[in-house]
């Protein structure tokens, strides 16, 4: 199976640190649950009469009366069946998660889908996605650590084709589990007996299996600091979600479309963009930086949750400065509030932040005022007065933008403003 040996799809390059996985898994308070999993979280403590609607961390509206919640740490189950094509190729490149590197430690298995090959492959026919983790072969478990759930509690994506597994944990040397997995797949395919069936688990973009490598990269491979960053994020999520949609300021931001999503749907690799109309935000006294930040979080969560690759979700930020001048005031406190939420809680998810239109004088002022942003993030900033630069950076068609009458009109044409979040 040539496709299983290709591991070149691993995007980040991490410093290889040898350590005991269980040393970190057993540390107290590092693995705090997401909102909705803790009975003391706001999702349980907010009385229905105070908030009739709220936005959960994975992009759904919560009905408190129905206590509708979703848990990102619980996977969905998927079975890849080779029954219709016993000798068929999987049609995917696998990431070897058995090299003893820090980014592997929260992966439940030793192989993850890195890329789907083109064509009518078994993987595509069975609905496999990038990021899915292989945990069993014909019911025999190949797990790094024990599952903390029962299969009947999880969503089964394969219906009657689902194959239960014994959730066996592998206790072997480094690299041996991955090789044993490949050998078992090969043995089943060559035996001519029951067809090959691979059991996979699918996790959300913010589940630890997918988010941990981003924290690690954000902290330059420093495991203790990355652990602390992730722990702080878990605490933040418990405190911030669900977001109360009945707040007047949040509703005002949504109604004004001062924060929205530009949804072009050019292709499946296109990066979505959060649109922020800075002039509107500065002109309404009833909107606080906290309200803007919450609206920003809502759109960011929805966009990242739709990422085709949960290991590497990306979003752009476009700040429309039309009508904003130095004399009119530059609400740096609003940008600082957004940054202080985004940087520690959405690491390595920003593709580009574009500020436009910006005169030379305003650009100089903006760069001075934005000195609180770390150097790594500043390299992703594009502060420009050129529409050509904007379109090149964000992948927009400049002719269409100009035909619409400008960026603001282009945004209205392609906005996904979250009308379902506006309460009448």
Tab-separated table of N, CA and C in Angstrom, residues 210-359:
chain	number	residue	atom	x	y	z
A	210	UNK	N	-6.360	17.761	17.081
A	210	UNK	CA	-6.094	18.676	15.972
A	210	UNK	C	-5.523	20.020	16.418
A	211	UNK	N	-5.890	20.478	17.606
A	211	UNK	CA	-5.448	21.806	18.042
A	211	UNK	C	-4.077	21.792	18.716
A	212	UNK	N	-3.713	20.680	19.361
A	212	UNK	CA	-2.445	20.617	20.084
A	212	UNK	C	-1.243	20.992	19.218
A	213	UNK	N	-1.102	20.484	17.983
A	213	UNK	CA	0.047	20.890	17.161
A	213	UNK	C	0.112	22.405	16.935
A	214	UNK	N	-1.033	23.078	16.890
A	214	UNK	CA	-1.020	24.527	16.678
A	214	UNK	C	-0.503	25.256	17.912
A	215	UNK	N	-0.897	24.786	19.103
A	215	UNK	CA	-0.363	25.387	20.330
A	215	UNK	C	1.141	25.156	20.418
A	216	UNK	N	1.557	23.973	20.039
A	216	UNK	CA	2.972	23.628	20.079
A	216	UNK	C	3.765	24.516	19.126
A	217	UNK	N	3.227	24.736	17.937
A	217	UNK	CA	3.913	25.593	16.976
A	217	UNK	C	3.934	27.040	17.457
A	218	UNK	N	2.835	27.488	18.058
A	218	UNK	CA	2.769	28.865	18.547
A	218	UNK	C	3.778	29.121	19.652
A	219	UNK	N	4.165	28.081	20.358
A	219	UNK	CA	5.142	28.226	21.453
A	219	UNK	C	6.487	27.610	21.066
A	220	UNK	N	6.743	27.548	19.762
A	220	UNK	CA	8.053	27.139	19.229
A	220	UNK	C	8.531	25.802	19.770
A	221	UNK	N	7.602	24.852	19.907
A	221	UNK	CA	7.962	23.501	20.315
A	221	UNK	C	8.181	23.322	21.800
A	222	UNK	N	7.926	24.351	22.588
A	222	UNK	CA	8.109	24.272	24.043
A	222	UNK	C	6.877	23.589	24.640
A	223	UNK	N	7.010	22.319	25.016
A	223	UNK	CA	5.854	21.528	25.461
A	223	UNK	C	5.186	22.112	26.705
A	224	UNK	N	5.915	22.431	27.795
A	224	UNK	CA	5.238	22.987	28.975
A	224	UNK	C	4.489	24.286	28.675
A	225	UNK	N	5.103	25.194	27.902
A	225	UNK	CA	4.421	26.448	27.579
A	225	UNK	C	3.212	26.221	26.682
A	226	UNK	N	3.330	25.266	25.756
A	226	UNK	CA	2.189	24.942	24.892
A	226	UNK	C	1.064	24.328	25.709
A	227	UNK	N	1.418	23.493	26.680
A	227	UNK	CA	0.406	22.896	27.562
A	227	UNK	C	-0.332	23.967	28.348
A	228	UNK	N	0.417	24.939	28.852
A	228	UNK	CA	-0.210	26.021	29.615
A	228	UNK	C	-1.124	26.840	28.712
A	229	UNK	N	-0.677	27.084	27.489
A	229	UNK	CA	-1.498	27.843	26.546
A	229	UNK	C	-2.812	27.119	26.275
A	230	UNK	N	-2.743	25.809	26.081
A	230	UNK	CA	-3.950	25.035	25.824
A	230	UNK	C	-4.843	24.993	27.055
A	231	UNK	N	-4.239	24.869	28.227
A	231	UNK	CA	-5.022	24.872	29.461
A	231	UNK	C	-5.753	26.206	29.631
A	232	UNK	N	-5.057	27.303	29.375
A	232	UNK	CA	-5.688	28.627	29.485
A	232	UNK	C	-6.830	28.765	28.480
A	233	UNK	N	-6.652	28.177	27.303
A	233	UNK	CA	-7.712	28.219	26.286
A	233	UNK	C	-8.950	27.467	26.758
A	234	UNK	N	-8.743	26.306	27.384
A	234	UNK	CA	-9.884	25.529	27.889
A	234	UNK	C	-10.648	26.325	28.940
A	235	UNK	N	-9.916	27.005	29.805
A	235	UNK	CA	-10.573	27.823	30.831
A	235	UNK	C	-11.331	28.982	30.187
A	236	UNK	N	-10.724	29.578	29.170
A	236	UNK	CA	-11.371	30.686	28.467
A	236	UNK	C	-12.658	30.221	27.809
A	237	UNK	N	-12.635	29.070	27.168
A	237	UNK	CA	-13.834	28.566	26.490
A	237	UNK	C	-14.958	28.302	27.484
A	238	UNK	N	-14.585	27.753	28.632
A	238	UNK	CA	-15.604	27.478	29.646
A	238	UNK	C	-16.270	28.767	30.116
A	239	UNK	N	-15.488	29.845	30.140
A	239	UNK	CA	-16.030	31.115	30.610
A	239	UNK	C	-16.762	31.910	29.550
A	240	UNK	N	-16.364	31.788	28.282
A	240	UNK	CA	-16.921	32.644	27.229
A	240	UNK	C	-18.138	32.042	26.538
A	241	UNK	N	-18.193	30.700	26.478
A	241	UNK	CA	-19.309	30.054	25.784
A	241	UNK	C	-20.293	29.464	26.779
A	242	UNK	N	-21.582	29.469	26.421
A	242	UNK	CA	-22.161	30.025	25.191
A	242	UNK	C	-22.257	31.543	25.244
A	243	UNK	N	-22.149	32.183	24.099
A	243	UNK	CA	-22.266	33.633	24.001
A	243	UNK	C	-23.745	34.013	23.961
A	244	UNK	N	-24.119	34.927	24.823
A	244	UNK	CA	-25.508	35.365	24.924
A	244	UNK	C	-25.855	36.247	23.726
A	245	UNK	N	-26.692	35.741	22.854
A	245	UNK	CA	-27.074	36.481	21.659
A	245	UNK	C	-28.106	37.574	21.926
A	246	UNK	N	-28.633	37.626	23.136
A	246	UNK	CA	-29.644	38.645	23.426
A	246	UNK	C	-29.012	39.972	23.827
A	247	UNK	N	-27.704	40.017	23.985
A	247	UNK	CA	-27.032	41.278	24.328
A	247	UNK	C	-27.306	42.319	23.251
A	248	UNK	N	-27.741	43.505	23.677
A	248	UNK	CA	-28.082	44.555	22.718
A	248	UNK	C	-26.916	44.901	21.820
A	249	UNK	N	-25.719	44.997	22.406
A	249	UNK	CA	-24.544	45.376	21.627
A	249	UNK	C	-24.205	44.352	20.566
A	250	UNK	N	-24.283	43.072	20.913
A	250	UNK	CA	-23.998	42.000	19.944
A	250	UNK	C	-25.014	42.038	18.819
A	251	UNK	N	-26.281	42.214	19.163
A	251	UNK	CA	-27.327	42.282	18.142
A	251	UNK	C	-27.137	43.501	17.230
A	252	UNK	N	-26.688	44.605	17.815
A	252	UNK	CA	-26.457	45.802	17.016
A	252	UNK	C	-25.331	45.578	16.010
A	253	UNK	N	-24.263	44.916	16.431
A	253	UNK	CA	-23.154	44.605	15.527
A	253	UNK	C	-23.647	43.741	14.372
A	254	UNK	N	-24.458	42.742	14.679
A	254	UNK	CA	-24.971	41.839	13.649
A	254	UNK	C	-25.930	42.549	12.705
A	255	UNK	N	-26.810	43.395	13.260
A	255	UNK	CA	-27.794	44.098	12.420
A	255	UNK	C	-27.116	45.092	11.480
A	256	UNK	N	-26.092	45.766	11.975
A	256	UNK	CA	-25.367	46.743	11.162
A	256	UNK	C	-24.458	46.071	10.136
A	257	UNK	N	-24.271	44.770	10.294
A	257	UNK	CA	-23.313	44.031	9.457
A	257	UNK	C	-21.927	44.640	9.575
A	258	UNK	N	-21.650	45.144	10.765
A	258	UNK	CA	-20.334	45.713	11.033
A	258	UNK	C	-19.282	44.617	11.124
A	259	UNK	N	-19.714	43.418	11.449
A	259	UNK	CA	-18.862	42.231	11.404
A	259	UNK	C	-19.645	41.179	10.633
A	260	UNK	N	-19.019	40.613	9.618
A	260	UNK	CA	-19.696	39.623	8.781
A	260	UNK	C	-18.637	38.722	8.155
A	261	UNK	N	-19.101	37.751	7.391
A	261	UNK	CA	-18.188	36.867	6.671
A	261	UNK	C	-18.320	37.107	5.178
A	262	UNK	N	-17.177	37.225	4.503
A	262	UNK	CA	-17.178	37.299	3.051
A	262	UNK	C	-17.008	35.881	2.541
A	263	UNK	N	-18.040	35.366	1.922
A	263	UNK	CA	-18.085	33.967	1.498
A	263	UNK	C	-18.098	33.900	-0.019
A	264	UNK	N	-16.940	33.611	-0.612
A	264	UNK	CA	-16.838	33.570	-2.070
A	264	UNK	C	-17.098	32.185	-2.635
A	265	UNK	N	-16.754	31.147	-1.867
A	265	UNK	CA	-16.925	29.760	-2.304
A	265	UNK	C	-16.313	29.546	-3.692
A	266	UNK	N	-15.107	30.097	-3.898
A	266	UNK	CA	-14.419	29.947	-5.179
A	266	UNK	C	-14.041	28.497	-5.399
A	267	UNK	N	-13.446	27.891	-4.394
A	267	UNK	CA	-13.095	26.473	-4.420
A	267	UNK	C	-12.947	26.003	-2.978
A	268	UNK	N	-12.748	24.705	-2.810
A	268	UNK	CA	-12.747	24.157	-1.456
A	268	UNK	C	-11.493	24.521	-0.672
A	269	UNK	N	-10.488	25.087	-1.339
A	269	UNK	CA	-9.283	25.505	-0.615
A	269	UNK	C	-9.274	26.996	-0.312
A	270	UNK	N	-10.283	27.730	-0.777
A	270	UNK	CA	-10.349	29.171	-0.529
A	270	UNK	C	-10.476	29.436	0.967
A	271	UNK	N	-9.768	30.452	1.443
A	271	UNK	CA	-9.776	30.789	2.867
A	271	UNK	C	-10.862	31.824	3.131
A	272	UNK	N	-11.787	31.560	4.045
A	272	UNK	CA	-12.857	32.518	4.337
A	272	UNK	C	-12.307	33.759	5.038
A	273	UNK	N	-13.076	34.838	4.980
A	273	UNK	CA	-12.616	36.117	5.516
A	273	UNK	C	-13.662	36.733	6.445
A	274	UNK	N	-13.198	37.164	7.627
A	274	UNK	CA	-14.039	37.948	8.517
A	274	UNK	C	-13.935	39.413	8.092
A	275	UNK	N	-15.067	40.042	7.840
A	275	UNK	CA	-15.108	41.452	7.430
A	275	UNK	C	-15.475	42.306	8.631
A	276	UNK	N	-14.687	43.369	8.848
A	276	UNK	CA	-14.960	44.286	9.956
A	276	UNK	C	-15.033	45.702	9.397
A	277	UNK	N	-16.200	46.338	9.519
A	277	UNK	CA	-16.383	47.712	9.072
A	277	UNK	C	-16.059	48.625	10.250
A	278	UNK	N	-14.828	49.123	10.247
A	278	UNK	CA	-14.338	49.874	11.403
A	278	UNK	C	-15.082	51.189	11.585
A	279	UNK	N	-15.459	51.817	10.488
A	279	UNK	CA	-16.163	53.090	10.575
A	279	UNK	C	-17.500	52.936	11.294
A	280	UNK	N	-18.245	51.870	10.956
A	280	UNK	CA	-19.529	51.634	11.619
A	280	UNK	C	-19.344	51.374	13.107
A	281	UNK	N	-18.319	50.607	13.441
A	281	UNK	CA	-18.098	50.272	14.845
A	281	UNK	C	-17.750	51.512	15.665
A	282	UNK	N	-17.024	52.438	15.039
A	282	UNK	CA	-16.623	53.638	15.774
A	282	UNK	C	-17.753	54.655	15.891
A	283	UNK	N	-18.745	54.560	15.004
A	283	UNK	CA	-19.799	55.580	14.969
A	283	UNK	C	-20.963	55.297	15.904
A	284	UNK	N	-21.015	54.096	16.464
A	284	UNK	CA	-22.153	53.728	17.329
A	284	UNK	C	-21.678	53.599	18.773
A	285	UNK	N	-22.125	54.516	19.604
A	285	UNK	CA	-21.683	54.546	21.004
A	285	UNK	C	-22.154	53.340	21.801
A	286	UNK	N	-23.276	52.739	21.369
A	286	UNK	CA	-23.838	51.632	22.153
A	286	UNK	C	-23.066	50.327	21.969
A	287	UNK	N	-22.115	50.320	21.015
A	287	UNK	CA	-21.327	49.107	20.771
A	287	UNK	C	-20.003	49.197	21.527
A	288	UNK	N	-19.772	48.235	22.378
A	288	UNK	CA	-18.530	48.213	23.164
A	288	UNK	C	-17.518	47.279	22.509
A	289	UNK	N	-16.225	47.424	22.840
A	289	UNK	CA	-15.222	46.482	22.330
A	289	UNK	C	-15.565	45.035	22.653
A	290	UNK	N	-16.206	44.818	23.800
A	290	UNK	CA	-16.576	43.458	24.193
A	290	UNK	C	-17.640	42.893	23.249
A	291	UNK	N	-18.604	43.731	22.844
A	291	UNK	CA	-19.632	43.288	21.892
A	291	UNK	C	-19.010	42.928	20.548
A	292	UNK	N	-18.099	43.770	20.078
A	292	UNK	CA	-17.414	43.514	18.806
A	292	UNK	C	-16.638	42.213	18.882
A	293	UNK	N	-15.967	42.031	20.002
A	293	UNK	CA	-15.156	40.829	20.188
A	293	UNK	C	-16.019	39.579	20.153
A	294	UNK	N	-17.171	39.611	20.764
A	294	UNK	CA	-18.049	38.443	20.780
A	294	UNK	C	-18.582	38.139	19.378
A	295	UNK	N	-18.946	39.165	18.628
A	295	UNK	CA	-19.389	38.936	17.247
A	295	UNK	C	-18.248	38.365	16.420
A	296	UNK	N	-17.054	38.876	16.640
A	296	UNK	CA	-15.874	38.395	15.936
A	296	UNK	C	-15.621	36.922	16.244
A	297	UNK	N	-15.785	36.552	17.497
A	297	UNK	CA	-15.597	35.153	17.915
A	297	UNK	C	-16.610	34.256	17.218
A	298	UNK	N	-17.857	34.695	17.154
A	298	UNK	CA	-18.910	33.889	16.532
A	298	UNK	C	-18.553	33.551	15.088
A	299	UNK	N	-18.184	34.566	14.313
A	299	UNK	CA	-17.870	34.321	12.903
A	299	UNK	C	-16.590	33.503	12.749
A	300	UNK	N	-15.608	33.767	13.592
A	300	UNK	CA	-14.357	33.000	13.518
A	300	UNK	C	-14.621	31.526	13.796
A	301	UNK	N	-15.408	31.238	14.817
A	301	UNK	CA	-15.726	29.846	15.160
A	301	UNK	C	-16.472	29.155	14.010
A	302	UNK	N	-17.429	29.846	13.423
A	302	UNK	CA	-18.198	29.231	12.341
A	302	UNK	C	-17.318	28.933	11.138
A	303	UNK	N	-16.416	29.848	10.815
A	303	UNK	CA	-15.556	29.652	9.648
A	303	UNK	C	-14.550	28.529	9.880
A	304	UNK	N	-13.910	28.521	11.039
A	304	UNK	CA	-12.906	27.495	11.317
A	304	UNK	C	-13.546	26.112	11.398
A	305	UNK	N	-14.774	26.048	11.881
A	305	UNK	CA	-15.448	24.748	12.009
A	305	UNK	C	-15.765	24.143	10.644
A	306	UNK	N	-15.810	24.969	9.591
A	306	UNK	CA	-16.092	24.458	8.254
A	306	UNK	C	-14.822	24.116	7.483
A	307	UNK	N	-13.683	24.226	8.115
A	307	UNK	CA	-12.415	23.971	7.424
A	307	UNK	C	-12.364	22.551	6.878
A	308	UNK	N	-11.821	22.404	5.664
A	308	UNK	CA	-11.674	21.089	5.051
A	308	UNK	C	-10.576	20.280	5.727
A	309	UNK	N	-9.673	20.949	6.416
A	309	UNK	CA	-8.587	20.276	7.124
A	309	UNK	C	-8.593	20.731	8.578
A	310	UNK	N	-9.148	19.927	9.492
A	310	UNK	CA	-9.250	20.354	10.891
A	310	UNK	C	-7.894	20.533	11.563
A	311	UNK	N	-6.844	19.994	10.958
A	311	UNK	CA	-5.509	20.164	11.526
A	311	UNK	C	-4.947	21.544	11.233
A	312	UNK	N	-5.457	22.172	10.174
A	312	UNK	CA	-4.866	23.421	9.718
A	312	UNK	C	-5.941	24.408	9.272
A	313	UNK	N	-6.892	24.729	10.151
A	313	UNK	CA	-7.948	25.669	9.765
A	313	UNK	C	-7.389	27.085	9.659
A	314	UNK	N	-7.844	27.823	8.662
A	314	UNK	CA	-7.342	29.174	8.451
A	314	UNK	C	-8.489	30.145	8.206
A	315	UNK	N	-8.268	31.400	8.575
A	315	UNK	CA	-9.221	32.469	8.301
A	315	UNK	C	-8.442	33.747	8.038
A	316	UNK	N	-8.979	34.581	7.144
A	316	UNK	CA	-8.438	35.918	6.929
A	316	UNK	C	-9.269	36.925	7.712
A	317	UNK	N	-8.673	38.071	7.953
A	317	UNK	CA	-9.390	39.178	8.578
A	317	UNK	C	-9.225	40.404	7.683
A	318	UNK	N	-10.349	41.010	7.319
A	318	UNK	CA	-10.295	42.227	6.501
A	318	UNK	C	-10.923	43.364	7.286
A	319	UNK	N	-10.127	44.388	7.568
A	319	UNK	CA	-10.617	45.547	8.312
A	319	UNK	C	-10.809	46.692	7.320
A	320	UNK	N	-12.063	47.024	7.076
A	320	UNK	CA	-12.430	48.089	6.138
A	320	UNK	C	-12.316	49.428	6.862
A	321	UNK	N	-11.324	50.225	6.455
A	321	UNK	CA	-11.084	51.514	7.094
A	321	UNK	C	-11.622	52.675	6.264
A	322	UNK	N	-12.545	52.396	5.378
A	322	UNK	CA	-13.162	53.471	4.584
A	322	UNK	C	-13.789	54.505	5.521
A	323	UNK	N	-13.425	55.774	5.322
A	323	UNK	CA	-13.988	56.840	6.149
A	323	UNK	C	-13.301	57.041	7.471
A	324	UNK	N	-12.291	56.234	7.780
A	324	UNK	CA	-11.567	56.362	9.051
A	324	UNK	C	-10.321	57.203	8.819
A	325	UNK	N	-10.163	58.258	9.609
A	325	UNK	CA	-8.992	59.124	9.517
A	325	UNK	C	-8.378	59.274	10.893
A	326	UNK	N	-7.188	59.829	10.915
A	326	UNK	CA	-6.528	60.066	12.205
A	326	UNK	C	-7.355	61.028	13.038
A	327	UNK	N	-7.916	62.073	12.387
A	327	UNK	CA	-8.710	63.073	13.113
A	327	UNK	C	-9.996	62.490	13.673
A	328	UNK	N	-10.549	61.468	12.983
A	328	UNK	CA	-11.799	60.858	13.461
A	328	UNK	C	-11.550	59.891	14.607
A	329	UNK	N	-10.279	59.605	14.856
A	329	UNK	CA	-9.952	58.694	15.956
A	329	UNK	C	-9.772	57.280	15.457
A	330	UNK	N	-8.794	56.612	16.018
A	330	UNK	CA	-8.509	55.234	15.618
A	330	UNK	C	-8.653	54.352	16.849
A	331	UNK	N	-9.756	53.605	16.924
A	331	UNK	CA	-10.086	52.834	18.120
A	331	UNK	C	-9.146	51.633	18.276
A	332	UNK	N	-7.942	51.924	18.706
A	332	UNK	CA	-6.968	50.848	18.875
A	332	UNK	C	-7.384	49.906	20.006
A	333	UNK	N	-8.186	50.414	20.956
A	333	UNK	CA	-8.639	49.564	22.052
A	333	UNK	C	-9.486	48.408	21.540
A	334	UNK	N	-10.221	48.666	20.449
A	334	UNK	CA	-11.057	47.625	19.870
A	334	UNK	C	-10.188	46.537	19.219
A	335	UNK	N	-9.174	46.973	18.488
A	335	UNK	CA	-8.264	46.009	17.860
A	335	UNK	C	-7.475	45.242	18.915
A	336	UNK	N	-7.097	45.922	19.971
A	336	UNK	CA	-6.334	45.267	21.032
A	336	UNK	C	-7.175	44.202	21.726
A	337	UNK	N	-8.451	44.510	21.919
A	337	UNK	CA	-9.353	43.552	22.553
A	337	UNK	C	-9.482	42.292	21.688
A	338	UNK	N	-9.657	42.488	20.377
A	338	UNK	CA	-9.768	41.352	19.462
A	338	UNK	C	-8.476	40.536	19.475
A	339	UNK	N	-7.345	41.235	19.408
A	339	UNK	CA	-6.051	40.544	19.385
A	339	UNK	C	-5.830	39.736	20.660
A	340	UNK	N	-6.174	40.300	21.808
A	340	UNK	CA	-5.956	39.617	23.087
A	340	UNK	C	-6.817	38.368	23.233
A	341	UNK	N	-7.891	38.285	22.449
A	341	UNK	CA	-8.694	37.064	22.418
A	341	UNK	C	-8.167	36.110	21.356
A	342	UNK	N	-7.865	36.661	20.191
A	342	UNK	CA	-7.504	35.810	19.055
A	342	UNK	C	-6.146	35.135	19.233
A	343	UNK	N	-5.131	35.866	19.634
A	343	UNK	CA	-3.768	35.331	19.672
A	343	UNK	C	-3.624	34.110	20.581
A	344	UNK	N	-4.125	34.129	21.825
A	344	UNK	CA	-3.935	32.954	22.680
A	344	UNK	C	-4.944	31.835	22.460
A	345	UNK	N	-6.070	32.119	21.801
A	345	UNK	CA	-7.126	31.113	21.696
A	345	UNK	C	-7.309	30.536	20.293
A	346	UNK	N	-6.764	31.188	19.290
A	346	UNK	CA	-6.848	30.691	17.915
A	346	UNK	C	-5.447	30.688	17.281
A	347	UNK	N	-4.474	30.062	17.935
A	347	UNK	CA	-3.095	30.117	17.424
A	347	UNK	C	-2.965	29.458	16.055
A	348	UNK	N	-2.136	30.053	15.231
A	348	UNK	CA	-1.805	29.513	13.909
A	348	UNK	C	-3.025	29.326	13.005
A	349	UNK	N	-4.071	30.130	13.212
A	349	UNK	CA	-5.244	30.047	12.342
A	349	UNK	C	-5.386	31.281	11.456
A	350	UNK	N	-4.629	32.340	11.754
A	350	UNK	CA	-4.704	33.546	10.940
A	350	UNK	C	-3.850	33.389	9.689
A	351	UNK	N	-4.466	33.573	8.532
A	351	UNK	CA	-3.710	33.550	7.288
A	351	UNK	C	-3.190	34.950	6.972
A	352	UNK	N	-4.094	35.916	6.836
A	352	UNK	CA	-3.719	37.308	6.589
A	352	UNK	C	-4.687	38.231	7.305
A	353	UNK	N	-4.180	39.362	7.800
A	353	UNK	CA	-5.052	40.434	8.261
A	353	UNK	C	-4.766	41.637	7.387
A	354	UNK	N	-5.776	42.067	6.625
A	354	UNK	CA	-5.622	43.152	5.663
A	354	UNK	C	-6.386	44.376	6.158
A	355	UNK	N	-5.702	45.505	6.211
A	355	UNK	CA	-6.323	46.776	6.574
A	355	UNK	C	-6.309	47.666	5.336
A	356	UNK	N	-7.498	48.178	4.939
A	356	UNK	CA	-7.626	48.942	3.695
A	356	UNK	C	-8.890	49.806	3.758
A	357	UNK	N	-8.913	50.983	3.139
A	357	UNK	CA	-7.786	51.731	2.565
A	357	UNK	C	-7.060	52.502	3.661
A	358	UNK	N	-5.758	52.590	3.528
A	358	UNK	CA	-4.935	53.221	4.561
A	358	UNK	C	-3.957	54.186	3.896
A	359	UNK	N	-4.091	55.470	4.202
A	359	UNK	CA	-3.151	56.453	3.679
A	359	UNK	C	-1.777	56.229	4.298
